[in-house]
């Protein structure tokens, strides 16, 4: 009798691409007898963990999904009428299935290589067009992290252009409370005094450099802001409106009111609540502020053939170039969510959006009319979707008790008021139940159809939008699902994602985003909860948060973890605020110098500047390591002012520096703390822990090490781990008791982008302690294998003491400029012809490529990439020997498009086959760049950032 082994196959064998049979071949190339020997050569012995991680044993995909389903079932999804910038919405299934759940969209990288990113760039251009049109302002960016941090960014824009005497920022008390809190957190290190008060009592003053108003107000009131804005013009005060995006389809636009900046969240355009995120924040500004606009900006340029081509514009204003002079540290966005929101507008069109808005407004008006008939006092006569009702303490108790019995959440944080916010999803039963909550004897039987027929918005014409709504052709075209599906697919086809080939970007860790990890993101138990619902309705979330905090603390060796920061840069900022808060608590608040090695990520100095620190740059030696002598000299020079050092480990140069413990010791001896940038934590997991060898705080890129997808440039998550003395200074949140410590909120929602945390939970649960460690070892093996194979052709720039690299390597192309006239960009573009995305270009060293294979790629894919690089080097030799022209050659003309090679005329001194089928792999499966090489300079000279 035959028996069968029904033991589930473990996930790590699917996540890690290298098979046991491949390892010997790779080790022979690397020159080691075992993977452990390679790791011993690479990671300093003094910092090794030398014990297994104390984590639960691995589960199979099904077992982990079943366990998480049990956790999720502890969440209770109530009907949410809380508002506060978050609304129930209906995600069109064509968008959910074809974008949110499509790896062709969620595994894309940031569109720095425009020729193979035209799809998501077009979707982002649609988003910018939508925001610019709705806000009535000249230019919008390609999304920010959330509404609250967007408001803080607006304050910083106003602050950067303030007059000397201006030091105050006025915030209306009718802004959403989470917006006020995040603005206050951002203001304090900058020495900005935030004044919160009634905008009805506000008087313009030369000391006020900017004001922030909510539109409509947080309790629903639609106010006439024109007089305030006109008064602000006298003193050059920058006015920002924090807006409801759906309301802008019917109300007068911020631009028409005279505002300089508009911010908000696009969540209610077809993005789930998700207990707080991720959601695409937005910002639009007047033209004169465009060079101060934070984050990414998509613009239209021309390609080499003269066709329109889309690319990222005006990058010289961004933090990675401006560094400590930057007014923002934004390095990621919410691209996937911005794409969803833009597609929601494309799907519905202006008529559909207006219909949704009018329906929502009429339902709210009917509800208010009914309450007034029943003797309740409605606070405002002019509102859009939110009705504020005046209540005494007994009424409040009774209404809330009835609402709770029906599993309805109302807004309850305003004194003397209860607020009810309506949405596109409001049903007849919802309306009847809500009226019953306020008047239990009233049994409303009015149908929604009758409500819409008999109710008017009753907002005076001078408050209503008069400009055309989204007149651009893109918002008129696609109404049937067939058309919509094909449009979405046509854009995805223009983009190279992990569904096409490996994306070997150093520092960006484009590893597998497994389907099992992504599954729970679509579960209603996770994505259907309002971020300010009572936490007892989110018991499953609390369990998942507790698990993740415990697991991440074990992986890092730290005592406390905050999950709130919703990007890596926000994690840096939160970590520095924790250091700042601690130093102030021990009477060392004057310490404000931050030492940063010259090799650091651009976000490091930008984050330090936002945290109110003075940046002092320290040198690197010829091997790319921190110059310990220079670091020690500067630490001593600033010993009375030293707050911290920011260090990336392994280094940005892809090496485990031997002197990391010395770095920590020097800083601690001189009174400072050590911040470790966790961008490269995926080279440490299971091998060493920063909490053990000296750092005091570290952020973790969950979208790198812990498998949250990059989503075309966002979402990300950047939790921080801290030592015990810093735990009281983790980010708090006034709307969620027991979250964090005394430092204010850095994100709008208490747990940041909570609905994508199941991805990292699943990854850790399925990998287990052994799998996580094996993944790290494999990433190091793969990087060293690539380094050895490519080094004879493109020299590896930095290596460790044993001639090894960590999880990534930098290859040097600088000598090719003189020998062949070839720039690093030429190699990057030629790789597209071979079907690959380029590695990281010119970071951290100009003229280099930083390559990171991750642990997820198999040997065939890694070899194919190496073969492509070696083949390109042979092509360069043809230029060096004069066989190919230095100007007219496949590298200079790359990438080659289908339109180029199908033209009758072929005016190139090489064949069409060499151009587009340079390898056998490309003949079997060809990825065609959508446009030829993009002229970035033309796009900046002729800035166009919206659809025509």
Tab-separated table of C-alpha atoms in Angstrom, residues 259-669:
chain	number	residue	atom	x	y	z
A	259	UNK	CA	-6.591	79.875	-1.707
A	260	UNK	CA	-2.906	79.318	-2.451
A	261	UNK	CA	-2.793	75.612	-1.518
A	262	UNK	CA	-5.346	72.822	-1.276
A	263	UNK	CA	-4.731	69.509	0.468
A	264	UNK	CA	-6.836	66.518	1.342
A	265	UNK	CA	-7.357	62.786	0.944
A	266	UNK	CA	-8.624	60.992	-2.150
A	267	UNK	CA	-9.788	58.017	-0.049
A	268	UNK	CA	-13.476	58.400	-0.784
A	269	UNK	CA	-12.756	57.996	-4.482
A	270	UNK	CA	-12.885	54.216	-4.360
A	271	UNK	CA	-10.256	53.337	-1.752
A	272	UNK	CA	-11.241	51.227	1.296
A	273	UNK	CA	-11.198	52.704	4.819
A	274	UNK	CA	-8.556	50.189	5.892
A	275	UNK	CA	-8.490	51.350	9.541
A	276	UNK	CA	-6.591	54.421	8.355
A	277	UNK	CA	-4.741	53.626	5.177
A	278	UNK	CA	-3.030	53.552	2.873
A	279	UNK	CA	-4.824	56.448	1.173
A	280	UNK	CA	-3.469	58.961	-1.297
A	281	UNK	CA	-3.191	62.426	0.156
A	282	UNK	CA	-3.118	65.265	-2.336
A	283	UNK	CA	-1.745	68.774	-2.689
A	284	UNK	CA	-2.351	71.419	-5.343
A	285	UNK	CA	-0.788	74.864	-5.448
A	286	UNK	CA	-0.748	78.081	-7.391
A	287	UNK	CA	1.856	78.207	-10.145
A	288	UNK	CA	4.254	80.428	-8.195
A	289	UNK	CA	4.625	77.699	-5.553
A	290	UNK	CA	5.380	74.819	-7.933
A	291	UNK	CA	9.091	74.629	-7.093
A	292	UNK	CA	8.193	74.247	-3.424
A	293	UNK	CA	5.717	71.452	-4.080
A	294	UNK	CA	6.848	68.377	-2.078
A	295	UNK	CA	6.914	64.834	-3.371
A	296	UNK	CA	6.739	63.631	-6.927
A	297	UNK	CA	5.522	65.640	-9.863
A	298	UNK	CA	4.632	63.985	-13.160
A	299	UNK	CA	5.149	65.988	-16.331
A	300	UNK	CA	4.826	65.605	-20.093
A	301	UNK	CA	7.963	65.781	-22.217
A	302	UNK	CA	9.054	64.450	-25.633
A	303	UNK	CA	10.895	61.281	-26.540
A	304	UNK	CA	13.709	60.908	-29.068
A	305	UNK	CA	11.159	60.420	-31.851
A	306	UNK	CA	9.302	63.615	-30.969
A	307	UNK	CA	6.287	61.927	-29.394
A	308	UNK	CA	4.776	62.928	-26.084
A	309	UNK	CA	6.300	60.982	-23.214
A	310	UNK	CA	5.569	61.246	-19.510
A	311	UNK	CA	8.240	61.399	-16.788
A	312	UNK	CA	8.949	62.701	-13.288
A	313	UNK	CA	9.550	66.453	-13.492
A	314	UNK	CA	11.517	69.098	-11.592
A	315	UNK	CA	13.427	66.555	-9.517
A	316	UNK	CA	15.987	69.191	-8.499
A	317	UNK	CA	13.458	70.457	-5.926
A	318	UNK	CA	13.213	67.050	-4.199
A	319	UNK	CA	14.740	66.014	-0.880
A	320	UNK	CA	17.248	63.541	-2.335
A	321	UNK	CA	18.947	66.445	-4.136
A	322	UNK	CA	18.325	69.334	-1.734
A	323	UNK	CA	19.190	67.206	1.322
A	324	UNK	CA	19.411	69.380	4.469
A	325	UNK	CA	18.048	72.372	2.538
A	326	UNK	CA	14.862	70.492	1.719
A	327	UNK	CA	11.559	71.644	3.209
A	328	UNK	CA	10.205	68.085	2.990
A	329	UNK	CA	11.630	64.603	3.485
A	330	UNK	CA	9.008	62.889	1.334
A	331	UNK	CA	10.624	60.043	-0.605
A	332	UNK	CA	7.620	57.850	-1.305
A	333	UNK	CA	4.004	58.469	-2.155
A	334	UNK	CA	0.751	56.504	-2.319
A	335	UNK	CA	0.961	55.695	-6.004
A	336	UNK	CA	-1.163	52.543	-6.051
A	337	UNK	CA	-3.928	54.362	-4.168
A	338	UNK	CA	-3.617	57.482	-6.322
A	339	UNK	CA	-3.983	55.238	-9.371
A	340	UNK	CA	-7.152	53.723	-7.866
A	341	UNK	CA	-8.601	57.156	-7.083
A	342	UNK	CA	-7.825	58.464	-10.552
A	343	UNK	CA	-9.405	55.394	-12.132
A	344	UNK	CA	-12.504	55.939	-9.976
A	345	UNK	CA	-12.835	59.352	-11.634
A	346	UNK	CA	-12.152	57.890	-15.086
A	347	UNK	CA	-14.739	55.159	-14.412
A	348	UNK	CA	-17.512	57.468	-13.183
A	349	UNK	CA	-16.669	60.568	-15.199
A	350	UNK	CA	-17.825	64.055	-14.177
A	351	UNK	CA	-21.512	63.194	-14.465
A	352	UNK	CA	-21.111	60.108	-12.282
A	353	UNK	CA	-19.063	61.932	-9.649
A	354	UNK	CA	-21.591	64.779	-9.561
A	355	UNK	CA	-24.407	62.252	-9.210
A	356	UNK	CA	-22.655	60.570	-6.267
A	357	UNK	CA	-22.033	63.942	-4.614
A	358	UNK	CA	-25.583	65.186	-5.102
A	359	UNK	CA	-27.008	61.906	-3.825
A	360	UNK	CA	-24.780	62.073	-0.756
A	361	UNK	CA	-25.669	65.716	-0.094
A	362	UNK	CA	-29.391	65.157	-0.543
A	363	UNK	CA	-29.429	62.198	1.846
A	364	UNK	CA	-27.654	64.344	4.452
A	365	UNK	CA	-30.121	67.205	3.866
A	366	UNK	CA	-33.130	64.874	4.183
A	367	UNK	CA	-31.734	63.481	7.434
A	368	UNK	CA	-31.255	66.998	8.819
A	369	UNK	CA	-34.760	68.041	7.762
A	370	UNK	CA	-36.272	64.997	9.446
A	371	UNK	CA	-34.368	65.649	12.691
A	372	UNK	CA	-35.532	69.267	12.743
A	373	UNK	CA	-39.146	68.144	12.253
A	374	UNK	CA	-38.679	65.819	15.203
A	375	UNK	CA	-37.468	68.647	17.424
A	376	UNK	CA	-33.683	68.193	17.252
A	377	UNK	CA	-31.362	71.151	16.831
A	378	UNK	CA	-29.198	70.846	13.735
A	379	UNK	CA	-26.122	73.021	14.223
A	380	UNK	CA	-25.629	74.340	10.681
A	381	UNK	CA	-27.903	75.372	7.855
A	382	UNK	CA	-25.224	75.010	5.188
A	383	UNK	CA	-23.456	71.643	4.924
A	384	UNK	CA	-22.563	68.977	2.377
A	385	UNK	CA	-22.432	65.415	3.756
A	386	UNK	CA	-22.042	65.853	7.523
A	387	UNK	CA	-24.855	66.815	9.880
A	388	UNK	CA	-23.944	68.080	13.362
A	389	UNK	CA	-26.715	67.740	15.943
A	390	UNK	CA	-26.752	69.532	19.278
A	391	UNK	CA	-27.383	67.132	22.166
A	392	UNK	CA	-27.372	67.218	25.958
A	393	UNK	CA	-25.671	64.506	27.992
A	394	UNK	CA	-28.816	62.343	28.366
A	395	UNK	CA	-29.686	62.567	24.682
A	396	UNK	CA	-26.093	61.695	23.865
A	397	UNK	CA	-26.167	58.547	26.022
A	398	UNK	CA	-29.505	57.385	24.632
A	399	UNK	CA	-28.633	58.050	20.985
A	400	UNK	CA	-25.269	56.309	21.251
A	401	UNK	CA	-26.831	53.340	23.036
A	402	UNK	CA	-29.395	52.928	20.249
A	403	UNK	CA	-26.669	53.332	17.612
A	404	UNK	CA	-24.500	50.704	19.293
A	405	UNK	CA	-27.394	48.260	19.377
A	406	UNK	CA	-27.566	48.612	15.597
A	407	UNK	CA	-23.775	48.449	15.136
A	408	UNK	CA	-23.626	52.031	13.940
A	409	UNK	CA	-20.696	54.346	14.659
A	410	UNK	CA	-21.324	58.071	14.992
A	411	UNK	CA	-18.797	60.793	15.616
A	412	UNK	CA	-18.758	61.513	19.321
A	413	UNK	CA	-15.608	63.541	20.116
A	414	UNK	CA	-17.118	67.044	19.847
A	415	UNK	CA	-18.531	68.626	23.005
A	416	UNK	CA	-22.298	69.036	22.897
A	417	UNK	CA	-22.579	67.542	19.415
A	418	UNK	CA	-22.984	64.292	17.608
A	419	UNK	CA	-22.066	64.203	13.925
A	420	UNK	CA	-23.380	61.941	11.194
A	421	UNK	CA	-21.457	61.746	7.908
A	422	UNK	CA	-23.053	60.234	4.834
A	423	UNK	CA	-21.411	58.557	1.864
A	424	UNK	CA	-22.106	56.996	-1.524
A	425	UNK	CA	-22.864	53.689	0.202
A	426	UNK	CA	-25.699	54.996	2.428
A	427	UNK	CA	-28.802	52.844	2.005
A	428	UNK	CA	-32.476	53.301	2.846
A	429	UNK	CA	-32.028	51.070	5.878
A	430	UNK	CA	-29.067	53.175	7.027
A	431	UNK	CA	-31.174	56.320	6.788
A	432	UNK	CA	-34.124	54.752	8.596
A	433	UNK	CA	-31.908	53.343	11.359
A	434	UNK	CA	-30.105	56.659	11.845
A	435	UNK	CA	-33.354	58.580	12.194
A	436	UNK	CA	-34.475	55.926	14.674
A	437	UNK	CA	-31.305	56.434	16.731
A	438	UNK	CA	-32.220	60.070	17.291
A	439	UNK	CA	-35.984	59.532	17.564
A	440	UNK	CA	-36.845	55.917	18.439
A	441	UNK	CA	-40.573	56.347	17.943
A	442	UNK	CA	-40.111	57.603	14.389
A	443	UNK	CA	-40.274	54.883	11.737
A	444	UNK	CA	-39.123	56.473	8.503
A	445	UNK	CA	-40.264	54.639	5.371
A	446	UNK	CA	-39.080	57.132	2.780
A	447	UNK	CA	-37.144	55.514	-0.043
A	448	UNK	CA	-33.838	56.855	-1.311
A	449	UNK	CA	-35.532	57.410	-4.670
A	450	UNK	CA	-38.094	59.676	-2.983
A	451	UNK	CA	-35.350	61.438	-1.016
A	452	UNK	CA	-33.498	62.281	-4.214
A	453	UNK	CA	-36.723	63.396	-5.939
A	454	UNK	CA	-38.039	65.616	-3.152
A	455	UNK	CA	-34.902	66.971	-1.461
A	456	UNK	CA	-32.666	69.828	-2.580
A	457	UNK	CA	-29.131	70.604	-1.395
A	458	UNK	CA	-30.254	74.135	-0.342
A	459	UNK	CA	-26.750	75.539	-0.662
A	460	UNK	CA	-26.816	79.078	-2.051
A	461	UNK	CA	-25.575	79.481	-5.644
A	462	UNK	CA	-22.602	81.640	-4.613
A	463	UNK	CA	-21.203	78.628	-2.705
A	464	UNK	CA	-21.581	76.223	-5.614
A	465	UNK	CA	-19.063	75.282	-8.265
A	466	UNK	CA	-19.501	77.202	-11.527
A	467	UNK	CA	-16.389	75.958	-13.377
A	468	UNK	CA	-16.671	72.963	-15.744
A	469	UNK	CA	-16.033	69.655	-13.994
A	470	UNK	CA	-13.276	67.408	-15.383
A	471	UNK	CA	-13.749	68.396	-19.047
A	472	UNK	CA	-10.571	66.558	-20.161
A	473	UNK	CA	-11.208	63.726	-22.693
A	474	UNK	CA	-9.771	61.039	-20.391
A	475	UNK	CA	-12.734	61.519	-18.031
A	476	UNK	CA	-15.277	61.213	-20.865
A	477	UNK	CA	-14.105	58.044	-22.630
A	478	UNK	CA	-14.532	54.910	-20.561
A	479	UNK	CA	-17.972	53.962	-19.290
A	480	UNK	CA	-18.470	50.282	-20.039
A	481	UNK	CA	-16.547	47.682	-18.077
A	482	UNK	CA	-15.050	46.342	-21.287
A	483	UNK	CA	-13.586	49.741	-22.108
A	484	UNK	CA	-12.373	50.256	-18.552
A	485	UNK	CA	-10.776	46.819	-18.310
A	486	UNK	CA	-8.968	47.321	-21.602
A	487	UNK	CA	-7.750	50.782	-20.643
A	488	UNK	CA	-6.322	49.531	-17.343
A	489	UNK	CA	-4.706	46.569	-19.093
A	490	UNK	CA	-3.252	48.781	-21.832
A	491	UNK	CA	-1.515	50.896	-19.194
A	492	UNK	CA	-0.196	47.854	-17.307
A	493	UNK	CA	1.291	46.533	-20.562
A	494	UNK	CA	3.464	49.661	-20.807
A	495	UNK	CA	5.068	49.042	-17.425
A	496	UNK	CA	7.834	46.667	-16.448
A	497	UNK	CA	6.975	45.084	-13.093
A	498	UNK	CA	8.078	41.968	-11.245
A	499	UNK	CA	5.648	40.071	-13.466
A	500	UNK	CA	8.096	40.720	-16.337
A	501	UNK	CA	11.566	40.237	-14.864
A	502	UNK	CA	13.713	40.873	-11.817
A	503	UNK	CA	14.121	44.493	-10.785
A	504	UNK	CA	17.697	44.589	-9.413
A	505	UNK	CA	17.510	47.942	-7.643
A	506	UNK	CA	20.066	48.391	-4.883
A	507	UNK	CA	18.714	49.783	-1.601
A	508	UNK	CA	15.148	49.288	-2.843
A	509	UNK	CA	14.822	45.535	-2.317
A	510	UNK	CA	12.319	44.524	-4.968
A	511	UNK	CA	11.642	41.086	-3.531
A	512	UNK	CA	8.688	38.788	-4.099
A	513	UNK	CA	5.303	40.109	-2.941
A	514	UNK	CA	3.560	36.776	-2.593
A	515	UNK	CA	-0.133	36.403	-3.386
A	516	UNK	CA	-0.792	34.736	-0.024
A	517	UNK	CA	0.583	37.837	1.716
A	518	UNK	CA	-1.663	40.135	-0.338
A	519	UNK	CA	-4.872	38.096	0.005
A	520	UNK	CA	-5.976	39.504	3.400
A	521	UNK	CA	-5.725	43.130	2.216
A	522	UNK	CA	-9.038	42.612	0.406
A	523	UNK	CA	-10.815	41.108	3.417
A	524	UNK	CA	-13.618	43.341	4.693
A	525	UNK	CA	-12.573	42.606	8.290
A	526	UNK	CA	-9.382	44.553	7.596
A	527	UNK	CA	-10.334	47.120	4.972
A	528	UNK	CA	-13.842	47.991	6.153
A	529	UNK	CA	-13.074	49.585	9.551
A	530	UNK	CA	-12.983	53.342	10.148
A	531	UNK	CA	-9.680	54.453	11.756
A	532	UNK	CA	-11.504	56.137	14.634
A	533	UNK	CA	-13.943	53.348	15.352
A	534	UNK	CA	-13.762	52.265	19.013
A	535	UNK	CA	-10.785	49.933	19.423
A	536	UNK	CA	-12.957	47.185	20.920
A	537	UNK	CA	-14.345	46.752	17.388
A	538	UNK	CA	-10.780	46.163	16.166
A	539	UNK	CA	-9.654	43.396	18.501
A	540	UNK	CA	-8.249	41.472	15.547
A	541	UNK	CA	-6.190	44.456	14.500
A	542	UNK	CA	-4.929	44.868	18.064
A	543	UNK	CA	-3.823	41.232	18.098
A	544	UNK	CA	-2.062	41.626	14.746
A	545	UNK	CA	-0.371	44.857	15.903
A	546	UNK	CA	0.787	43.152	19.090
A	547	UNK	CA	2.187	40.228	17.110
A	548	UNK	CA	4.032	42.480	14.693
A	549	UNK	CA	5.441	44.711	17.417
A	550	UNK	CA	6.689	41.643	19.316
A	551	UNK	CA	8.157	40.002	16.212
A	552	UNK	CA	9.826	43.176	14.934
A	553	UNK	CA	11.265	43.833	18.391
A	554	UNK	CA	12.771	40.328	18.375
A	555	UNK	CA	14.152	40.723	14.856
A	556	UNK	CA	15.759	44.086	15.687
A	557	UNK	CA	16.664	43.585	19.341
A	558	UNK	CA	14.807	46.707	20.437
A	559	UNK	CA	12.507	47.170	23.415
A	560	UNK	CA	9.650	49.049	21.790
A	561	UNK	CA	8.125	49.412	18.320
A	562	UNK	CA	5.758	51.950	16.781
A	563	UNK	CA	3.785	50.981	13.693
A	564	UNK	CA	2.497	54.503	13.050
A	565	UNK	CA	4.963	55.984	10.501
A	566	UNK	CA	3.501	55.347	7.046
A	567	UNK	CA	6.708	55.666	5.033
A	568	UNK	CA	10.434	55.151	5.523
A	569	UNK	CA	11.029	58.902	5.679
A	570	UNK	CA	8.260	59.250	8.283
A	571	UNK	CA	10.047	56.539	10.266
A	572	UNK	CA	13.285	58.515	10.143
A	573	UNK	CA	11.428	61.615	11.275
A	574	UNK	CA	9.641	59.769	14.096
A	575	UNK	CA	12.915	58.222	15.275
A	576	UNK	CA	14.636	61.592	15.391
A	577	UNK	CA	11.678	63.083	17.273
A	578	UNK	CA	12.058	60.280	19.836
A	579	UNK	CA	15.731	61.207	20.278
A	580	UNK	CA	14.808	64.868	20.547
A	581	UNK	CA	12.073	64.156	23.098
A	582	UNK	CA	14.365	62.040	25.231
A	583	UNK	CA	17.158	64.643	25.253
A	584	UNK	CA	14.707	67.349	26.304
A	585	UNK	CA	13.407	65.114	29.107
A	586	UNK	CA	16.877	64.806	30.662
A	587	UNK	CA	17.646	68.507	30.389
A	588	UNK	CA	19.759	68.150	27.240
A	589	UNK	CA	17.369	69.889	24.872
A	590	UNK	CA	20.100	72.130	23.498
A	591	UNK	CA	21.746	69.154	21.829
A	592	UNK	CA	20.727	69.565	18.195
A	593	UNK	CA	23.700	68.531	16.024
A	594	UNK	CA	23.167	65.485	13.845
A	595	UNK	CA	26.236	63.884	12.260
A	596	UNK	CA	25.513	62.339	8.866
A	597	UNK	CA	28.059	60.531	6.671
A	598	UNK	CA	28.327	61.959	3.159
A	599	UNK	CA	27.171	58.604	1.738
A	600	UNK	CA	23.781	58.763	3.492
A	601	UNK	CA	20.386	58.533	1.828
A	602	UNK	CA	19.038	61.951	0.878
A	603	UNK	CA	16.144	61.513	3.266
A	604	UNK	CA	18.521	61.411	6.256
A	605	UNK	CA	19.582	65.079	6.211
A	606	UNK	CA	16.100	66.159	5.117
A	607	UNK	CA	14.508	64.300	8.055
A	608	UNK	CA	17.072	65.721	10.473
A	609	UNK	CA	16.314	69.241	9.244
A	610	UNK	CA	12.576	68.675	9.778
A	611	UNK	CA	13.345	67.451	13.305
A	612	UNK	CA	15.003	70.792	13.995
A	613	UNK	CA	18.580	69.525	13.956
A	614	UNK	CA	21.722	71.086	12.553
A	615	UNK	CA	23.444	68.750	10.109
A	616	UNK	CA	27.199	68.193	10.173
A	617	UNK	CA	28.496	65.963	7.371
A	618	UNK	CA	31.255	63.469	8.118
A	619	UNK	CA	33.658	62.011	5.570
A	620	UNK	CA	33.949	58.534	4.085
A	621	UNK	CA	37.297	56.868	3.405
A	622	UNK	CA	38.509	55.599	0.019
A	623	UNK	CA	36.739	52.285	0.612
A	624	UNK	CA	33.402	53.998	1.136
A	625	UNK	CA	33.321	53.360	4.884
A	626	UNK	CA	32.670	55.984	7.508
A	627	UNK	CA	35.933	57.799	8.215
A	628	UNK	CA	36.184	56.954	11.915
A	629	UNK	CA	38.859	59.568	12.585
A	630	UNK	CA	36.735	62.326	11.083
A	631	UNK	CA	33.638	61.072	12.894
A	632	UNK	CA	35.460	61.024	16.228
A	633	UNK	CA	36.934	64.480	15.650
A	634	UNK	CA	33.522	65.962	14.854
A	635	UNK	CA	31.839	64.134	17.744
A	636	UNK	CA	34.400	65.681	20.107
A	637	UNK	CA	34.160	69.106	18.455
A	638	UNK	CA	30.381	69.152	18.963
A	639	UNK	CA	30.308	67.080	22.153
A	640	UNK	CA	28.199	69.664	24.021
A	641	UNK	CA	25.698	69.972	21.137
A	642	UNK	CA	25.721	66.441	19.736
A	643	UNK	CA	22.256	64.889	19.525
A	644	UNK	CA	22.876	61.890	17.296
A	645	UNK	CA	24.446	60.295	14.275
A	646	UNK	CA	22.459	58.826	11.387
A	647	UNK	CA	24.126	55.737	9.966
A	648	UNK	CA	22.949	53.210	7.383
A	649	UNK	CA	23.926	49.602	8.112
A	650	UNK	CA	25.066	47.724	6.145
A	651	UNK	CA	26.424	50.862	4.550
A	652	UNK	CA	24.892	52.561	1.558
A	653	UNK	CA	27.875	51.171	-0.307
A	654	UNK	CA	26.712	47.604	0.332
A	655	UNK	CA	29.290	46.619	2.971
A	656	UNK	CA	29.096	45.496	6.604
A	657	UNK	CA	31.478	48.055	8.078
A	658	UNK	CA	33.749	46.621	10.755
A	659	UNK	CA	33.682	49.843	12.722
A	660	UNK	CA	29.965	50.033	13.508
A	661	UNK	CA	30.449	49.339	17.226
A	662	UNK	CA	33.175	51.994	17.358
A	663	UNK	CA	30.797	54.470	15.704
A	664	UNK	CA	28.157	53.810	18.368
A	665	UNK	CA	30.725	53.994	21.171
A	666	UNK	CA	32.120	57.336	19.969
A	667	UNK	CA	28.674	58.905	19.744
A	668	UNK	CA	27.542	57.586	23.133
A	669	UNK	CA	30.738	58.797	24.837
